[in-house]
Coordinates of C-alpha atoms in Angstrom, one line a residue:
M1 CA -44.6 -5.1 25.8
A2 CA -44.8 -3.9 29.4
K3 CA -48.5 -4.9 29.6
Y4 CA -47.7 -8.7 29.5
S5 CA -45.0 -10.8 31.1
P6 CA -43.7 -14.2 30.0
F7 CA -44.6 -17.1 32.4
P8 CA -41.5 -18.0 34.4
P9 CA -40.0 -21.3 33.3
I10 CA -39.8 -24.3 35.7
Q11 CA -36.2 -25.2 36.6
L12 CA -36.2 -28.9 35.8
P13 CA -33.1 -29.8 33.7
D14 CA -33.4 -33.5 34.4
R15 CA -37.1 -33.7 33.4
T16 CA -38.1 -37.2 32.3
W17 CA -41.5 -36.7 30.8
P18 CA -40.3 -36.0 27.2
N19 CA -39.1 -39.6 27.0
C20 CA -42.3 -41.1 28.2
T21 CA -45.3 -42.3 26.2
I22 CA -49.0 -42.9 27.2
T23 CA -49.4 -46.6 27.3
Q24 CA -52.7 -47.0 29.3
A25 CA -55.9 -45.0 29.9
P26 CA -56.0 -42.7 33.0
I27 CA -58.9 -42.8 35.4
W28 CA -61.4 -40.5 33.7
C29 CA -63.8 -38.2 35.5
S30 CA -66.5 -36.4 33.6
V31 CA -67.3 -32.9 34.9
D32 CA -70.0 -32.2 32.3
L33 CA -72.8 -32.0 34.9
R34 CA -70.9 -29.5 37.1
D35 CA -68.1 -27.6 35.4
G36 CA -69.7 -27.9 32.0
N37 CA -73.2 -27.1 33.2
Q38 CA -72.2 -23.9 35.0
A39 CA -70.7 -22.6 31.8
L40 CA -73.9 -23.0 29.8
I41 CA -76.0 -20.0 28.6
N42 CA -79.0 -22.1 29.7
P43 CA -78.0 -24.5 32.4
M44 CA -79.5 -28.0 32.1
G45 CA -82.7 -28.8 33.9
P46 CA -83.3 -32.1 35.7
A47 CA -84.4 -34.1 32.6
K48 CA -81.4 -33.0 30.5
K49 CA -79.0 -33.7 33.4
M50 CA -80.5 -37.1 33.8
E51 CA -80.2 -37.9 30.1
L52 CA -76.6 -36.7 30.0
F53 CA -75.8 -38.7 33.2
R54 CA -77.1 -41.9 31.6
T55 CA -75.1 -41.2 28.4
L56 CA -71.9 -40.7 30.5
V57 CA -72.5 -44.0 32.2
K58 CA -73.1 -45.8 28.9
I59 CA -69.8 -44.3 27.5
G60 CA -68.0 -46.0 30.4
F61 CA -67.2 -43.2 32.9
K62 CA -66.7 -44.6 36.4
E63 CA -66.3 -41.3 38.1
I64 CA -68.8 -38.5 37.3
E65 CA -68.9 -35.1 39.0
V66 CA -72.7 -34.6 39.3
G67 CA -72.9 -31.1 40.8
F68 CA -72.2 -28.5 43.4
P69 CA -75.1 -29.4 45.7
A70 CA -74.4 -26.9 48.4
A71 CA -74.5 -24.0 46.0
S72 CA -77.6 -24.9 44.0
E73 CA -81.0 -26.4 44.9
T74 CA -81.2 -27.8 41.4
D75 CA -77.9 -29.7 41.9
F76 CA -79.0 -30.8 45.4
A77 CA -82.2 -32.2 44.1
F78 CA -80.5 -33.9 41.2
V79 CA -78.0 -35.7 43.5
R80 CA -80.8 -36.8 45.8
E81 CA -82.8 -38.2 42.9
L82 CA -79.8 -40.2 41.7
I83 CA -79.4 -41.7 45.1
E84 CA -83.0 -42.2 46.2
K85 CA -84.1 -43.8 42.9
D86 CA -81.0 -46.0 42.9
L87 CA -79.9 -44.7 39.5
I88 CA -76.1 -44.9 40.1
P89 CA -74.6 -48.2 38.9
A90 CA -72.6 -50.1 41.5
D91 CA -69.3 -49.5 39.6
V92 CA -69.8 -45.7 39.3
T93 CA -68.8 -43.2 41.9
I94 CA -70.4 -39.8 42.0
Q95 CA -68.3 -36.7 42.8
V96 CA -69.6 -33.5 44.4
L97 CA -67.7 -30.2 44.6
V98 CA -67.6 -28.0 47.7
Q99 CA -65.7 -24.9 48.8
S100 CA -63.8 -24.9 52.1
R101 CA -66.7 -23.5 54.2
K102 CA -68.3 -25.4 57.1
N103 CA -72.0 -24.7 56.2
L104 CA -71.4 -25.7 52.5
I105 CA -69.7 -28.9 53.6
D106 CA -72.6 -29.8 55.9
R107 CA -75.0 -29.3 53.0
T108 CA -72.9 -31.4 50.7
F109 CA -72.9 -34.4 53.1
E110 CA -76.7 -34.1 53.3
A111 CA -76.8 -34.4 49.5
I112 CA -74.7 -37.5 49.3
R113 CA -76.4 -39.3 52.3
G114 CA -77.0 -42.9 51.2
A115 CA -74.7 -42.9 48.2
K116 CA -72.9 -46.2 47.9
S117 CA -69.8 -44.5 46.7
A118 CA -69.0 -40.8 46.6
I119 CA -66.0 -38.4 46.3
V120 CA -66.2 -35.1 48.1
H121 CA -64.1 -32.7 46.1
L122 CA -62.8 -29.8 48.3
Y123 CA -61.2 -26.8 46.8
N124 CA -59.9 -23.3 47.5
S125 CA -58.0 -20.9 45.4
T126 CA -54.2 -20.8 46.1
S127 CA -52.7 -18.6 43.3
T128 CA -50.5 -15.6 44.0
L129 CA -52.9 -13.3 42.1
Q130 CA -56.1 -14.5 43.9
R131 CA -54.5 -14.4 47.3
R132 CA -53.5 -10.8 46.7
V133 CA -56.5 -9.5 44.8
V134 CA -59.5 -11.6 45.8
F135 CA -58.9 -12.9 49.3
Q136 CA -56.2 -10.4 50.5
A137 CA -54.9 -13.3 52.7
S138 CA -51.5 -14.6 53.6
K139 CA -50.2 -18.0 52.6
Q140 CA -50.8 -19.4 56.1
E141 CA -54.3 -18.1 56.2
I142 CA -55.1 -19.9 52.9
V143 CA -53.4 -23.1 54.2
Q144 CA -55.5 -22.9 57.4
L145 CA -58.7 -22.5 55.3
A146 CA -57.9 -25.8 53.5
I147 CA -57.0 -27.6 56.7
D148 CA -60.3 -26.5 58.3
G149 CA -62.3 -27.7 55.4
A150 CA -60.4 -31.0 55.2
T151 CA -60.9 -31.6 59.0
H152 CA -64.6 -31.0 58.8
I153 CA -64.9 -33.4 55.8
R154 CA -62.9 -36.0 57.7
D155 CA -65.1 -35.8 60.7
L156 CA -68.3 -36.0 58.8
A157 CA -67.0 -38.9 56.7
R158 CA -66.3 -40.9 59.9
G159 CA -70.0 -40.7 60.7
S160 CA -71.2 -41.6 57.2
E161 CA -72.9 -44.9 56.7
N162 CA -71.2 -45.4 53.4
P163 CA -67.5 -44.9 52.4
V164 CA -66.5 -41.4 51.2
R165 CA -63.4 -40.7 49.3
F166 CA -61.6 -37.4 49.4
Q167 CA -60.3 -35.0 46.7
Y168 CA -58.5 -31.7 47.1
S169 CA -57.9 -29.1 44.4
P170 CA -55.6 -26.1 44.9
E171 CA -57.6 -24.0 42.4
S172 CA -55.4 -22.1 39.9
F173 CA -52.6 -24.5 40.6
T174 CA -50.7 -23.3 37.5
G175 CA -50.6 -19.7 39.0
T176 CA -49.4 -21.0 42.4
E177 CA -45.8 -21.1 43.5
L178 CA -44.9 -24.8 43.2
D179 CA -43.4 -25.2 46.7
Y180 CA -46.5 -23.6 48.1
A181 CA -48.8 -25.9 46.2
V182 CA -46.9 -28.8 47.6
E183 CA -47.2 -27.3 51.1
I184 CA -50.9 -26.8 51.1
C185 CA -51.6 -30.3 49.5
E186 CA -49.4 -31.9 52.1
A187 CA -51.3 -30.1 54.9
V188 CA -54.6 -31.4 53.6
C189 CA -53.2 -35.0 53.4
D190 CA -51.8 -34.7 56.9
V191 CA -55.5 -34.3 57.9
W192 CA -56.9 -37.0 55.7
Q193 CA -54.0 -39.5 56.3
P194 CA -54.3 -41.4 52.9
T195 CA -52.6 -44.8 52.4
P196 CA -51.6 -46.7 49.3
E197 CA -54.8 -48.8 49.9
N198 CA -57.1 -45.8 50.5
K199 CA -55.7 -43.0 48.3
T200 CA -56.7 -39.3 48.3
I201 CA -57.1 -37.6 44.9
I202 CA -54.9 -34.5 44.5
N203 CA -56.3 -32.5 41.6
L204 CA -53.9 -30.0 40.0
P205 CA -56.0 -27.8 37.8
S206 CA -54.9 -25.5 35.0
T207 CA -57.9 -23.4 36.0
V208 CA -56.6 -20.8 33.6
E209 CA -54.1 -21.8 31.0
L210 CA -51.1 -19.5 31.5
A211 CA -48.3 -21.1 29.6
T212 CA -47.3 -23.7 27.0
P213 CA -48.2 -27.3 27.8
N214 CA -44.6 -28.4 28.4
V215 CA -44.6 -26.0 31.4
Y216 CA -47.6 -27.7 32.8
A217 CA -45.9 -31.0 32.4
D218 CA -42.8 -29.7 34.2
Q219 CA -45.1 -28.5 37.0
I220 CA -46.7 -31.9 37.3
E221 CA -43.4 -33.9 37.3
L222 CA -41.8 -31.6 39.8
F223 CA -44.9 -31.7 42.1
C224 CA -44.8 -35.5 42.0
R225 CA -41.1 -35.5 43.0
L226 CA -41.6 -33.1 45.9
F227 CA -44.9 -34.3 47.3
R228 CA -44.3 -36.5 50.3
P229 CA -47.4 -38.7 50.2
R230 CA -47.2 -39.4 46.4
Q231 CA -47.6 -43.1 46.8
S232 CA -50.8 -42.6 48.8
T233 CA -52.4 -40.2 46.3
L234 CA -53.8 -40.2 42.8
I235 CA -52.6 -37.1 40.9
S236 CA -55.4 -35.7 38.8
L237 CA -55.4 -33.2 35.9
H238 CA -58.0 -30.6 35.1
T239 CA -57.0 -28.4 32.2
H240 CA -58.7 -25.5 30.5
N241 CA -58.2 -24.3 27.0
D242 CA -57.5 -20.6 27.2
R243 CA -54.4 -21.0 25.0
G244 CA -56.0 -23.7 22.8
T245 CA -53.7 -26.4 24.2
G246 CA -55.7 -28.0 26.9
I247 CA -55.6 -31.5 25.3
A248 CA -51.8 -31.3 24.8
A249 CA -51.3 -30.1 28.4
S250 CA -53.3 -33.1 29.7
E251 CA -51.4 -35.5 27.4
L252 CA -48.1 -34.2 28.6
G253 CA -49.3 -34.2 32.2
L254 CA -50.0 -37.9 31.9
M255 CA -46.5 -38.4 30.6
A256 CA -45.2 -36.4 33.6
G257 CA -46.8 -38.9 36.0
A258 CA -50.5 -38.1 36.5
D259 CA -53.0 -40.9 37.1
R260 CA -56.3 -39.3 36.4
V261 CA -58.0 -36.8 34.1
E262 CA -61.0 -34.6 34.5
G263 CA -62.8 -33.1 31.5
T264 CA -66.0 -32.8 29.5
L265 CA -67.5 -34.1 26.2
F266 CA -66.4 -31.9 23.3
G267 CA -64.6 -29.5 25.7
N268 CA -67.6 -27.6 27.1
G269 CA -66.6 -25.3 30.0
E270 CA -65.8 -21.9 31.2
R271 CA -64.4 -19.4 28.7
T272 CA -62.7 -21.4 26.0
G273 CA -63.7 -24.7 27.6
N274 CA -62.4 -27.7 29.5
L275 CA -60.3 -30.5 28.3
D276 CA -62.2 -32.4 25.5
I277 CA -62.2 -36.0 26.7
V278 CA -63.6 -37.3 23.4
T279 CA -60.6 -36.0 21.5
M280 CA -58.0 -37.1 24.1
A281 CA -59.5 -40.6 24.4
L282 CA -59.6 -41.1 20.7
N283 CA -56.1 -39.7 20.3
M284 CA -55.1 -42.7 22.6
F285 CA -57.2 -45.0 20.5
T286 CA -55.4 -44.1 17.3
Q287 CA -52.1 -45.0 19.1
G288 CA -53.3 -48.5 20.0
V289 CA -54.2 -47.6 23.6
D290 CA -57.6 -48.7 24.8
P291 CA -59.1 -45.5 26.4
K292 CA -61.7 -47.6 28.3
L293 CA -64.4 -45.3 27.0
D294 CA -66.8 -46.3 24.3
F295 CA -67.2 -43.7 21.5
S296 CA -68.3 -46.3 18.9
N297 CA -71.5 -44.4 18.4
L298 CA -70.1 -40.9 18.5
K299 CA -72.8 -39.5 16.3
E300 CA -75.5 -40.3 18.9
I301 CA -73.3 -39.1 21.8
R302 CA -72.8 -35.8 19.9
R303 CA -76.6 -35.5 19.3
I304 CA -77.3 -35.9 23.0
A305 CA -74.6 -33.5 24.1
E306 CA -75.8 -30.9 21.6
F307 CA -79.4 -31.3 22.9
C308 CA -78.5 -31.1 26.6
T309 CA -76.0 -28.2 26.3
E310 CA -77.6 -26.3 23.4
L311 CA -74.1 -25.9 22.0
K312 CA -73.2 -27.1 18.5
V313 CA -70.2 -29.3 17.9
H314 CA -68.1 -27.4 15.4
E315 CA -67.7 -28.9 11.9
R316 CA -63.9 -29.1 12.4
M317 CA -64.0 -30.6 15.9
P318 CA -61.6 -33.6 15.9
Y319 CA -63.3 -36.9 15.3
A320 CA -66.9 -35.6 15.9
G321 CA -67.2 -32.7 13.4
D322 CA -69.2 -33.1 10.3
L323 CA -66.3 -32.3 8.0
V324 CA -63.3 -34.1 9.7
F325 CA -63.6 -37.2 7.6
T326 CA -64.2 -35.2 4.4
A327 CA -61.8 -34.5 1.6
F328 CA -62.4 -31.9 -1.0
S329 CA -58.9 -31.7 -2.4
G330 CA -58.4 -33.8 -5.4
S331 CA -55.0 -35.2 -4.4
H332 CA -56.3 -36.0 -0.9
Q333 CA -59.3 -37.8 -2.4
D334 CA -57.2 -39.9 -4.7
A335 CA -54.9 -40.9 -1.9
I336 CA -57.8 -41.8 0.4
K337 CA -59.4 -43.9 -2.4
K338 CA -56.2 -45.8 -3.0
G339 CA -55.7 -46.3 0.7
F340 CA -59.1 -47.9 1.1
A341 CA -58.6 -50.0 -2.0
A342 CA -55.2 -51.2 -0.8
M343 CA -56.6 -52.3 2.6
K344 CA -59.4 -54.1 0.9
E345 CA -57.0 -55.9 -1.4
T346 CA -54.6 -57.0 1.3
G347 CA -57.2 -57.7 3.9
Q348 CA -54.9 -56.2 6.6
D349 CA -56.1 -55.3 10.1
A350 CA -53.9 -52.3 10.6
F351 CA -55.7 -49.1 9.5
E352 CA -53.5 -47.3 6.9
V353 CA -55.3 -44.7 4.8
P354 CA -53.6 -41.4 3.9
Y355 CA -55.0 -38.3 5.5
L356 CA -57.1 -40.3 8.0
T357 CA -55.9 -41.1 11.5
I358 CA -58.8 -43.3 12.5
D359 CA -61.2 -45.6 10.7
P360 CA -64.5 -43.7 10.6
A361 CA -66.4 -46.9 11.2
D362 CA -64.8 -47.3 14.6
I363 CA -66.7 -44.3 15.8
G364 CA -70.0 -45.0 14.0
R365 CA -69.2 -42.8 11.0
Q366 CA -69.8 -44.0 7.4
Y367 CA -67.4 -44.2 4.5
D368 CA -69.7 -42.5 2.0
P369 CA -69.2 -38.9 3.4
V370 CA -65.5 -39.3 3.7
I371 CA -65.1 -37.8 0.2
R372 CA -67.2 -35.0 -1.0
V373 CA -67.1 -33.2 -4.2
N374 CA -66.8 -29.5 -5.0
S375 CA -64.9 -27.4 -7.5
Q376 CA -61.6 -28.3 -5.8
S377 CA -62.1 -32.0 -6.2
G378 CA -60.3 -34.4 -8.5
K379 CA -60.7 -37.6 -10.3
G380 CA -59.9 -39.8 -7.3
G381 CA -62.7 -38.4 -5.2
V382 CA -65.3 -38.5 -8.0
A383 CA -64.3 -42.1 -8.8
F384 CA -64.5 -43.0 -5.1
L385 CA -68.1 -41.8 -4.9
V386 CA -69.1 -43.6 -8.1
E387 CA -67.7 -46.8 -6.7
S388 CA -69.2 -46.4 -3.2
E389 CA -72.6 -45.4 -4.6
L390 CA -72.9 -47.6 -7.7
G391 CA -70.1 -50.2 -7.5
F392 CA -68.3 -49.1 -10.7
Q393 CA -64.5 -49.2 -10.7
L394 CA -63.7 -46.6 -13.2
P395 CA -60.6 -47.0 -15.4
R396 CA -58.2 -44.0 -15.2
R397 CA -59.2 -42.3 -18.4
L398 CA -62.8 -42.5 -17.5
Q399 CA -62.0 -41.0 -14.0
I400 CA -60.4 -38.1 -15.7
A401 CA -63.3 -37.6 -18.2
F402 CA -66.0 -37.8 -15.6
S403 CA -64.2 -35.6 -13.1
Q404 CA -64.2 -32.9 -15.8
V405 CA -67.9 -33.3 -16.2
I406 CA -68.4 -32.8 -12.5
Q407 CA -66.0 -29.9 -12.3
R408 CA -67.9 -28.0 -15.0
I409 CA -71.0 -28.4 -12.9
T410 CA -69.4 -27.3 -9.6
D411 CA -67.6 -24.4 -11.2
Q412 CA -70.9 -23.2 -12.5
T413 CA -72.8 -23.6 -9.2
G414 CA -70.0 -22.8 -6.8
K415 CA -71.4 -25.5 -4.5
E416 CA -70.7 -28.9 -3.2
M417 CA -72.2 -31.8 -5.2
P418 CA -73.7 -34.6 -3.0
A419 CA -72.7 -38.2 -3.6
R420 CA -76.1 -39.2 -4.9
E421 CA -76.1 -36.4 -7.5
V422 CA -72.6 -37.4 -8.6
A423 CA -73.8 -41.0 -9.0
S424 CA -77.0 -39.8 -10.9
K425 CA -74.9 -37.7 -13.2
F426 CA -72.6 -40.7 -14.0
V427 CA -75.6 -42.8 -14.9
E428 CA -77.2 -40.1 -17.0
T429 CA -73.9 -39.4 -18.8
Y430 CA -72.4 -42.8 -19.5
I431 CA -75.1 -45.5 -19.0
H432 CA -78.3 -43.9 -20.1
P433 CA -77.6 -41.0 -22.4
P434 CA -80.5 -39.9 -24.7
A435 CA -81.2 -43.2 -26.6
T436 CA -81.2 -42.5 -30.3
L437 CA -80.0 -46.1 -30.8
Q438 CA -81.4 -48.9 -28.7
Y439 CA -80.3 -52.6 -28.4
H440 CA -82.9 -55.4 -27.9
S441 CA -81.2 -58.7 -28.6
H442 CA -78.8 -60.6 -30.9
T443 CA -78.5 -64.1 -32.3
P444 CA -75.7 -65.8 -34.1
I445 CA -76.2 -66.7 -37.8
E446 CA -74.2 -68.8 -40.2
C447 CA -70.9 -67.2 -41.4
D448 CA -68.8 -68.5 -44.3
A449 CA -65.7 -66.4 -43.5
E450 CA -63.0 -68.2 -41.5
D451 CA -62.2 -66.8 -38.0
Q452 CA -65.3 -64.5 -38.3
E453 CA -68.7 -64.5 -36.6
R454 CA -71.9 -63.2 -37.9
Y455 CA -74.9 -61.9 -35.9
R456 CA -78.4 -60.5 -36.4
F457 CA -79.2 -57.6 -34.0
S458 CA -82.6 -56.3 -33.1
V459 CA -82.4 -52.6 -32.6
T460 CA -84.3 -49.4 -32.7
Y461 CA -82.8 -46.4 -34.4
Q462 CA -84.5 -43.0 -34.3
G463 CA -87.7 -44.6 -33.2
E464 CA -87.8 -47.3 -35.9
K465 CA -87.3 -50.9 -34.9
S466 CA -85.4 -53.1 -37.3
E467 CA -82.9 -55.9 -37.6
V468 CA -79.4 -55.4 -38.8
E469 CA -76.6 -57.9 -39.6
G470 CA -72.9 -57.7 -39.2
Q471 CA -69.8 -59.8 -38.9
G472 CA -66.5 -59.5 -37.1
S473 CA -64.1 -61.2 -34.7
G474 CA -66.9 -61.4 -32.1
P475 CA -70.4 -60.0 -31.3
I476 CA -69.0 -56.5 -30.4
D477 CA -67.0 -56.2 -33.6
A478 CA -69.9 -57.5 -35.6
F479 CA -72.2 -54.9 -34.1
V480 CA -69.7 -52.1 -34.9
H481 CA -69.8 -53.2 -38.5
A482 CA -73.6 -53.6 -38.6
I483 CA -74.5 -50.1 -37.5
R484 CA -71.7 -48.6 -39.7
D485 CA -73.1 -50.4 -42.7
Q486 CA -76.8 -49.8 -41.9
Y487 CA -76.8 -46.3 -40.4
G488 CA -73.4 -44.8 -41.2
L489 CA -72.6 -44.7 -37.5
A490 CA -68.8 -45.0 -37.6
C491 CA -67.3 -45.4 -34.1
D492 CA -64.0 -47.3 -33.5
I493 CA -63.3 -49.0 -30.2
L494 CA -60.1 -47.6 -28.7
D495 CA -60.2 -49.1 -25.2
Y496 CA -62.1 -51.7 -23.2
H497 CA -62.3 -52.6 -19.5
E498 CA -64.5 -55.0 -17.6
H499 CA -65.0 -56.3 -14.1
A500 CA -67.5 -58.2 -12.0
M501 CA -69.5 -55.9 -9.7
E502 CA -69.9 -58.4 -6.9
A503 CA -68.5 -61.9 -6.0
G504 CA -70.1 -65.0 -7.4
S505 CA -70.7 -66.7 -10.7
D506 CA -74.0 -65.0 -11.3
S507 CA -72.7 -61.4 -10.6
T508 CA -73.3 -58.4 -12.8
A509 CA -70.6 -57.4 -15.2
A510 CA -69.5 -53.9 -15.9
A511 CA -68.0 -52.9 -19.3
Y512 CA -66.3 -49.6 -20.1
I513 CA -66.0 -48.9 -23.8
L514 CA -64.0 -45.9 -25.2
V515 CA -64.7 -45.1 -28.9
R516 CA -63.4 -42.5 -31.4
T517 CA -65.8 -40.8 -33.7
P518 CA -65.0 -39.8 -37.3
D519 CA -64.4 -36.2 -36.1
G520 CA -61.8 -37.3 -33.6
Q521 CA -63.9 -37.2 -30.4
E522 CA -63.1 -39.9 -27.7
L523 CA -66.2 -40.9 -25.7
F524 CA -66.8 -43.5 -23.0
G525 CA -69.9 -45.6 -22.6
V526 CA -70.7 -48.0 -19.7
G527 CA -72.9 -51.0 -19.7
Q528 CA -73.9 -53.5 -17.0
H529 CA -75.6 -56.9 -17.4
R530 CA -75.2 -60.4 -16.1
S531 CA -73.9 -61.3 -19.6
I532 CA -70.5 -59.7 -20.2
T533 CA -71.3 -59.7 -24.0
K534 CA -74.5 -57.7 -23.4
A535 CA -72.8 -55.4 -21.0
S536 CA -70.2 -54.7 -23.6
L537 CA -72.8 -54.1 -26.3
L538 CA -74.7 -51.7 -24.0
G539 CA -71.5 -49.8 -23.2
F540 CA -70.7 -49.4 -26.9
I541 CA -74.3 -48.3 -27.7
A542 CA -74.1 -45.7 -24.8
A543 CA -70.9 -44.3 -26.3
V544 CA -72.5 -44.1 -29.8
N545 CA -75.5 -42.3 -28.3
R546 CA -73.2 -39.9 -26.7
S547 CA -71.6 -39.2 -30.0
L548 CA -75.0 -38.6 -31.6
Q549 CA -75.9 -36.3 -28.7
A550 CA -72.7 -34.3 -29.3
R551 CA -73.7 -33.7 -32.9

């Protein structure tokens, strides 16, 4: 294909980043209010910008790019409001962007006057393509443009009443010859004279993602090797997502030696977006690394971001999407259910649940929507919802039977069945089916037979209340015989399970009774009561009523 050319590889045979891991959080800088805002269909007004600023502070960002005040009166006014109303916490530094033009730099310093801590972010484009097509300028002319801007910023900062930190971006770094990127950044640092105690930020943006993320990592590692004032600078990353690998590029860039990361919540930004800081930070969290950002109430953060940007977070967005903690597949549901059960049983701290990389509770999500039911779902998912909604721990055969009930419904409707509807259907089917036979009470009576017990049962059958008697090895067996003798209702008990539904001596008991009818049907009934005997009787009666309903 003559129309497109492969990106030239970086010659770095002794690269070290593949053997590195991310062990600590970078310095994070949110650019939601500048880079993110300029990419919106409807840019944020002052109220929305203020709400998002407060949210970013609450999350824990210590550096926030608040605008391009020299290019926008709205941004200028917003920066002034933050400063004049003392809305910037003492441990937060605002950052402002400016091109390398004297009049714009002057206006930028007007905007940050009085700020307790500010970063002036100077940039100019350095890529081969933009030098040729946009600026029609030589390498030296572009270097001089950067030097002139850096010099003017240095001179204005010397007269500032508050300290000003410096940041430089060779825009379109990834499309710039690496030796030239080093040259221009060194020229800027020669002006600013950073020290290990007063570091300059060198931001190396993947303004347009041009290659695979390993190439970006090579560029970062090689830049760090070649750059003379490396010990006096913070190397910052600013990736975009044109190839869909912005997060991977930033992760590998950190492994390659970078110190700082710029990005936005949920990846809002030009074209396909910026780095998604939420995803990258929570990726670290799942590896046991504290990201130093608080996403424990991610649902609320998402709500605010959607309101301010008027952009919806996709259902499949990592961590934040509506469906990312949802399993429809039956095998997935079964594995998730067993994983939660195993953690509960062992009481372990380590989160180990199949198909889930993070505990939903850690980011303010609930367990109940983790499993949802449609026509693709299996017994494990259905059983999980019944347990989470009602507390019943279904035996395996009942799981299979009830999942078939639900699948018939979802096959007919073609739609998802909400958890509450699943729970309601369980109660309707197994606990309270149409009540042809009703139990009221029972009392023991004298029995002459050895190893037998006799009981009198108060019941209603087909609307008529009466008392029936029966004997057997216990009250359940006696009731089986009583209704068989009195009404001809012959149901044999095949299987029986029980459990307490909560801790404590006065907890409710659940009983699961499987019966076989004379025509060979096998039907479950479920009962619950503080008395395990009454729970068992109610479960048996529910199964009998289901057999009568089936007739």
